[in-house]
Amino acid sequence: MKTDFKFSNLCGTVYRKGNVVFTPDGNSIISPVGNRVTVFDLVNNKSETLPFENKRDIRRLALSPNGNLLLSVDELGQTLLVNFRKRTVLHYFNLKDKVRDIVFSPDGRYFAAALGRNVQVWHSPGYVREFAPFVLHRTYAAHYDDVTSVSWSPDSRFFVTAGKDMVAKVFSVDPIEGFVPATLTGHRHAVVSAWFARDMRAVYTVSADGAVCVRRFRLQGVDENLTFGEFPIVTSDNDDDEEKPRTIWYTESRHYAQQSARVHSAAFNWATNLMVLGFTNGVFGIWEMPDFNLVHTLSISRKQINTIAINPTGEWLAFGAAKLGQLLVWEWQSETYVLKQQGHFYDMSCVAYSGDGQYVATGGDDAKLKVWNALSGFCFITFSEHTSSVTAVQFTKGSQVVLSASLDGTVRAYDLVRYRNFRVFTSPTPVQFTSLAVDPSGEIVCAGCQDSFEIYVWSMQTGKLLDVLSGHEGPISALAFRPDGLSLASSSWDKSVRFWDVFDRTKVVERMEHSHEVLALAYRPDGKELCASTIDGQIHFWDVAMAAPAGSIEGRRDIAGGRSATDRQTAENSSAGKSFTSLCYSADGTAVLGGGNSKYVCLYDRRSRILLRKFQVSQNQSLDGVQHKLNSRNMTEAGPRDLIDSDGIDSDSEKHVDRSLPGVRSGDKSNRVLKPEVRTRDVKFAPTGRQWAAASTEGLLIYSLDETLVFDPFELDADVTPDSIRDLVRTGDYLRALVNALRLNEQHVIRSVYESVPPKDVALLARAFPAVYVERLLKFIAHAMESSQLLELHLKWVSELLTTHGGFVKTRSVALQPVLRMLQRNVVRLHQDIGS
């Protein structure tokens, strides 16, 4: 079995905190998810999580105008410089303060960062040959309170800052003759944001109370407005000396957004002159500037809107609501959603793959069941019928029905064809279900509860209660049907695993005793072996036919995690989190995957009982339990410094910070911020065996086999060039020519080689064709069918490839699904054209 699994995607969470950014082409949106960055392709309907992590939760993102450089800044100012197109980290840097805003200049030569009361302007890397990647240009200090936002002028010569001191200030990047930094006053609350107009004849400022001011620039005593940046020189009558006339800023008009809530976020677009304001009650409004004409308002969330972004053309608006984990993209002209995604806004508790590996179902503590597309990473249906935490989820064999168990005392069955809850299973007395199992035929549903220690059995067809299995003396921790459906295994806190014959109750219930409480169990795919984890950190293997132990793994040291901020003991001496709460066999049954209340997921070899790989699900220090050792300097008289909200930046509103005592400037020391604890509550292997998923604190982490580098020893010494490929075609070596053309990935070269292959040789070439290039060739044929008239050649290639490489196509059915659908569509279209 291959073990080179690498992190591939993060589902289940679409936005946590910080700002969202559109790419320069406006087709994708970049969202911070914890300490990772996820890119949502709005045109191709795909999501991708970039393969790097910040040390803590990301606070701000900034993308250069050409889309090459991405700055990712975390809570403490640690900055990553990323090559966005290559998805690689170029440099690590520390800004040494909390960053409230960071923006690239329109020409890409500078970026400005708001650090406390100051603004720092840095040279962008790559424009000037310098030794250091980051070179500080100048520091601007003029505000009396924290700076909230920074915005550049269209010519990149000036920028305007907004602050909590109720003023906006205009600065120049370099000293300009005749220019004096200006202070724009008149607001009664903190200024949320400020922007230049595209023609630089006005500056727009908006404050938290919804007041919007339009500022103009002119000469003193002259009514005509000037374009900011042009400072005229006049000559006095007495001598020939040139002098600068005095220029002033004045407030041309003042408008108010008539909303009952405060403004929390704002954005402005130069292309359309639209200003978008987001309020704390979940309402956003669009106004046309400078006349402040209302376009429309809409309520999109029950909580405040934390961030707003507008794509370069001004057509799409992106909104993020951190409290509910919502990410929305709204097309304001047609008034339709382009993207509407929401993750679990509490912990994700369970995960299950469908039989074909195409869908992933997740349940959370927010009482919601979500079904995700494993290929695109998007949630396409959310079921919210449960009223309490979802504790278990499972697909039936046909993958058309998904079931969920909840602490509200119900087990619900959902139809994935009509998207409805068609069956509800309940117990005679109110109980809380913690485990779930469905037999292979999909006819029998079983659920175990944690309070009455019983297992309830229902019929899927009728929904009636068939039986109640009693005997356990502790809460039921896990249930699993044998793959052949002949027996049901249950584990409990009474230190036992029991085997039940659901169809014949006259048989004796077999009992396997353990030395400690059993937390999880799993059957091997062939049904001949069962593994169970106990609270002491061991994994026990049992021979099902003989009902005898077959070995054990001591995994206590492997699964041991870090130290919590409130722990009195070190991580080595603590007993918490040193056990597996979820187990799963690989698709071929040769390995066992285990996760628990720790930052690690362990992969063991079943036969040799050794640790193959240990995956760390997160390195985010904003989570509790990531670090093994804590810094004693972060311990204060009021407790750990990380749990104290010192400046109100993480609170819902600044008004929650207690400043009632005289002289208190850093907030109430008794105010606490809860840090979520890193843990993995469920792990599952995909039926294909090529990926596995973990329901963690940060969301649904998907790890896949790394196939970006394919070792292909075919003609390693030959130079793959168009000339060498044409020479191979002339000599009749079509197989090597076609493989080299696919390597070169030039469409005209592939087409010339493909069309030169004689139809009678297709069967022979397909049998010798390397499997790693089957997907590329099928994709090329699917596109060629739309324009080429070589119908016989296309059908021969498709038929021979699918016949010869059917096993490979079946194992990669999820990844090849778009290609196969395109082929099917084109074949059907050609069939209809010929028939007509």
mmCIF file of N, CA, C and O in Angstrom, residues 270-301:
data_model
loop_
_atom_site.group_PDB
_atom_site.id
_atom_site.type_symbol
_atom_site.label_atom_id
_atom_site.label_comp_id
_atom_site.label_asym_id
_atom_site.label_seq_id
_atom_site.Cartn_x
_atom_site.Cartn_y
_atom_site.Cartn_z
ATOM 1 N N TRP A 270 -13.573 51.366 -8.335
ATOM 2 C CA TRP A 270 -13.307 52.482 -9.239
ATOM 3 C C TRP A 270 -14.041 52.329 -10.570
ATOM 4 O O TRP A 270 -14.439 53.305 -11.187
ATOM 5 N N ALA A 271 -14.217 51.096 -11.046
ATOM 6 C CA ALA A 271 -14.805 50.894 -12.374
ATOM 7 C C ALA A 271 -16.262 51.323 -12.431
ATOM 8 O O ALA A 271 -16.731 51.842 -13.445
ATOM 9 N N THR A 272 -17.001 51.100 -11.343
ATOM 10 C CA THR A 272 -18.442 51.388 -11.347
ATOM 11 C C THR A 272 -18.836 52.518 -10.416
ATOM 12 O O THR A 272 -20.017 52.891 -10.384
ATOM 13 N N ASN A 273 -17.873 53.065 -9.626
ATOM 14 C CA ASN A 273 -18.174 54.098 -8.632
ATOM 15 C C ASN A 273 -19.221 53.628 -7.626
ATOM 16 O O ASN A 273 -20.064 54.414 -7.171
ATOM 17 N N LEU A 274 -19.184 52.357 -7.278
ATOM 18 C CA LEU A 274 -20.122 51.805 -6.307
ATOM 19 C C LEU A 274 -19.450 51.658 -4.957
ATOM 20 O O LEU A 274 -18.308 51.186 -4.852
ATOM 21 N N MET A 275 -20.176 52.079 -3.906
ATOM 22 C CA MET A 275 -19.739 51.887 -2.528
ATOM 23 C C MET A 275 -20.652 50.859 -1.879
ATOM 24 O O MET A 275 -21.884 50.955 -1.979
ATOM 25 N N VAL A 276 -20.044 49.857 -1.250
ATOM 26 C CA VAL A 276 -20.799 48.792 -0.597
ATOM 27 C C VAL A 276 -20.480 48.845 0.892
ATOM 28 O O VAL A 276 -19.305 48.845 1.279
ATOM 29 N N LEU A 277 -21.533 48.890 1.712
ATOM 30 C CA LEU A 277 -21.380 48.950 3.160
ATOM 31 C C LEU A 277 -22.013 47.702 3.769
ATOM 32 O O LEU A 277 -23.131 47.319 3.386
ATOM 33 N N GLY A 278 -21.296 47.079 4.700
ATOM 34 C CA GLY A 278 -21.816 45.926 5.431
ATOM 35 C C GLY A 278 -22.074 46.295 6.877
ATOM 36 O O GLY A 278 -21.225 46.924 7.531
ATOM 37 N N PHE A 279 -23.225 45.910 7.397
ATOM 38 C CA PHE A 279 -23.651 46.324 8.727
ATOM 39 C C PHE A 279 -23.601 45.152 9.704
ATOM 40 O O PHE A 279 -23.488 43.983 9.305
ATOM 41 N N THR A 280 -23.708 45.491 10.959
ATOM 42 C CA THR A 280 -23.592 44.476 12.011
ATOM 43 C C THR A 280 -24.822 43.584 12.106
ATOM 44 O O THR A 280 -24.769 42.557 12.791
ATOM 45 N N ASN A 281 -25.928 43.947 11.468
ATOM 46 C CA ASN A 281 -27.126 43.111 11.509
ATOM 47 C C ASN A 281 -27.233 42.186 10.296
ATOM 48 O O ASN A 281 -28.283 41.588 10.053
ATOM 49 N N GLY A 282 -26.175 42.069 9.493
ATOM 50 C CA GLY A 282 -26.177 41.173 8.345
ATOM 51 C C GLY A 282 -26.746 41.762 7.076
ATOM 52 O O GLY A 282 -26.940 41.045 6.092
ATOM 53 N N VAL A 283 -27.006 43.077 7.053
ATOM 54 C CA VAL A 283 -27.536 43.746 5.875
ATOM 55 C C VAL A 283 -26.394 44.455 5.152
ATOM 56 O O VAL A 283 -25.485 45.001 5.791
ATOM 57 N N PHE A 284 -26.415 44.419 3.817
ATOM 58 C CA PHE A 284 -25.466 45.217 3.057
ATOM 59 C C PHE A 284 -26.244 46.128 2.111
ATOM 60 O O PHE A 284 -27.390 45.835 1.717
ATOM 61 N N GLY A 285 -25.644 47.249 1.755
ATOM 62 C CA GLY A 285 -26.251 48.203 0.843
ATOM 63 C C GLY A 285 -25.263 48.636 -0.217
ATOM 64 O O GLY A 285 -24.051 48.684 0.024
ATOM 65 N N ILE A 286 -25.779 48.960 -1.408
ATOM 66 C CA ILE A 286 -24.958 49.428 -2.526
ATOM 67 C C ILE A 286 -25.407 50.842 -2.868
ATOM 68 O O ILE A 286 -26.600 51.085 -3.100
ATOM 69 N N TRP A 287 -24.449 51.772 -2.923
ATOM 70 C CA TRP A 287 -24.730 53.159 -3.258
ATOM 71 C C TRP A 287 -23.820 53.587 -4.407
ATOM 72 O O TRP A 287 -22.667 53.160 -4.495
ATOM 73 N N GLU A 288 -24.345 54.440 -5.252
ATOM 74 C CA GLU A 288 -23.575 54.996 -6.352
ATOM 75 C C GLU A 288 -23.035 56.351 -5.942
ATOM 76 O O GLU A 288 -23.781 57.219 -5.484
ATOM 77 N N MET A 289 -21.734 56.528 -6.095
ATOM 78 C CA MET A 289 -21.067 57.760 -5.685
ATOM 79 C C MET A 289 -20.798 58.630 -6.918
ATOM 80 O O MET A 289 -20.716 58.121 -8.035
ATOM 81 N N PRO A 290 -20.684 59.936 -6.754
ATOM 82 C CA PRO A 290 -20.627 60.689 -5.487
ATOM 83 C C PRO A 290 -21.992 61.173 -4.983
ATOM 84 O O PRO A 290 -22.060 61.816 -3.945
ATOM 85 N N ASP A 291 -23.085 60.876 -5.713
ATOM 86 C CA ASP A 291 -24.396 61.379 -5.310
ATOM 87 C C ASP A 291 -25.043 60.538 -4.225
ATOM 88 O O ASP A 291 -26.115 60.912 -3.722
ATOM 89 N N PHE A 292 -24.455 59.407 -3.894
ATOM 90 C CA PHE A 292 -24.965 58.512 -2.851
ATOM 91 C C PHE A 292 -26.386 58.053 -3.174
ATOM 92 O O PHE A 292 -27.301 58.137 -2.350
ATOM 93 N N ASN A 293 -26.580 57.566 -4.396
ATOM 94 C CA ASN A 293 -27.871 57.038 -4.812
ATOM 95 C C ASN A 293 -27.944 55.557 -4.447
ATOM 96 O O ASN A 293 -27.070 54.771 -4.826
ATOM 97 N N LEU A 294 -28.988 55.195 -3.732
ATOM 98 C CA LEU A 294 -29.135 53.809 -3.290
ATOM 99 C C LEU A 294 -29.504 52.918 -4.464
ATOM 100 O O LEU A 294 -30.478 53.173 -5.174
ATOM 101 N N VAL A 295 -28.718 51.857 -4.685
ATOM 102 C CA VAL A 295 -29.021 50.876 -5.721
ATOM 103 C C VAL A 295 -29.936 49.802 -5.160
ATOM 104 O O VAL A 295 -31.023 49.559 -5.658
ATOM 105 N N HIS A 296 -29.497 49.116 -4.099
ATOM 106 C CA HIS A 296 -30.395 48.226 -3.350
ATOM 107 C C HIS A 296 -29.716 47.774 -2.075
ATOM 108 O O HIS A 296 -28.491 47.898 -1.914
ATOM 109 N N THR A 297 -30.516 47.234 -1.159
ATOM 110 C CA THR A 297 -30.034 46.641 0.089
ATOM 111 C C THR A 297 -30.585 45.229 0.191
ATOM 112 O O THR A 297 -31.627 44.906 -0.395
ATOM 113 N N LEU A 298 -29.870 44.402 0.937
ATOM 114 C CA LEU A 298 -30.285 43.008 1.070
ATOM 115 C C LEU A 298 -29.732 42.461 2.384
ATOM 116 O O LEU A 298 -28.601 42.775 2.778
ATOM 117 N N SER A 299 -30.537 41.648 3.057
ATOM 118 C CA SER A 299 -30.095 40.951 4.262
ATOM 119 C C SER A 299 -29.607 39.564 3.858
ATOM 120 O O SER A 299 -30.386 38.763 3.319
ATOM 121 N N ILE A 300 -28.360 39.276 4.097
ATOM 122 C CA ILE A 300 -27.771 38.008 3.664
ATOM 123 C C ILE A 300 -27.325 37.139 4.834
ATOM 124 O O ILE A 300 -26.918 35.999 4.623
ATOM 125 N N SER A 301 -27.376 37.644 6.061
ATOM 126 C CA SER A 301 -26.887 36.873 7.189
ATOM 127 C C SER A 301 -27.588 37.341 8.458
ATOM 128 O O SER A 301 -28.159 38.434 8.509
#
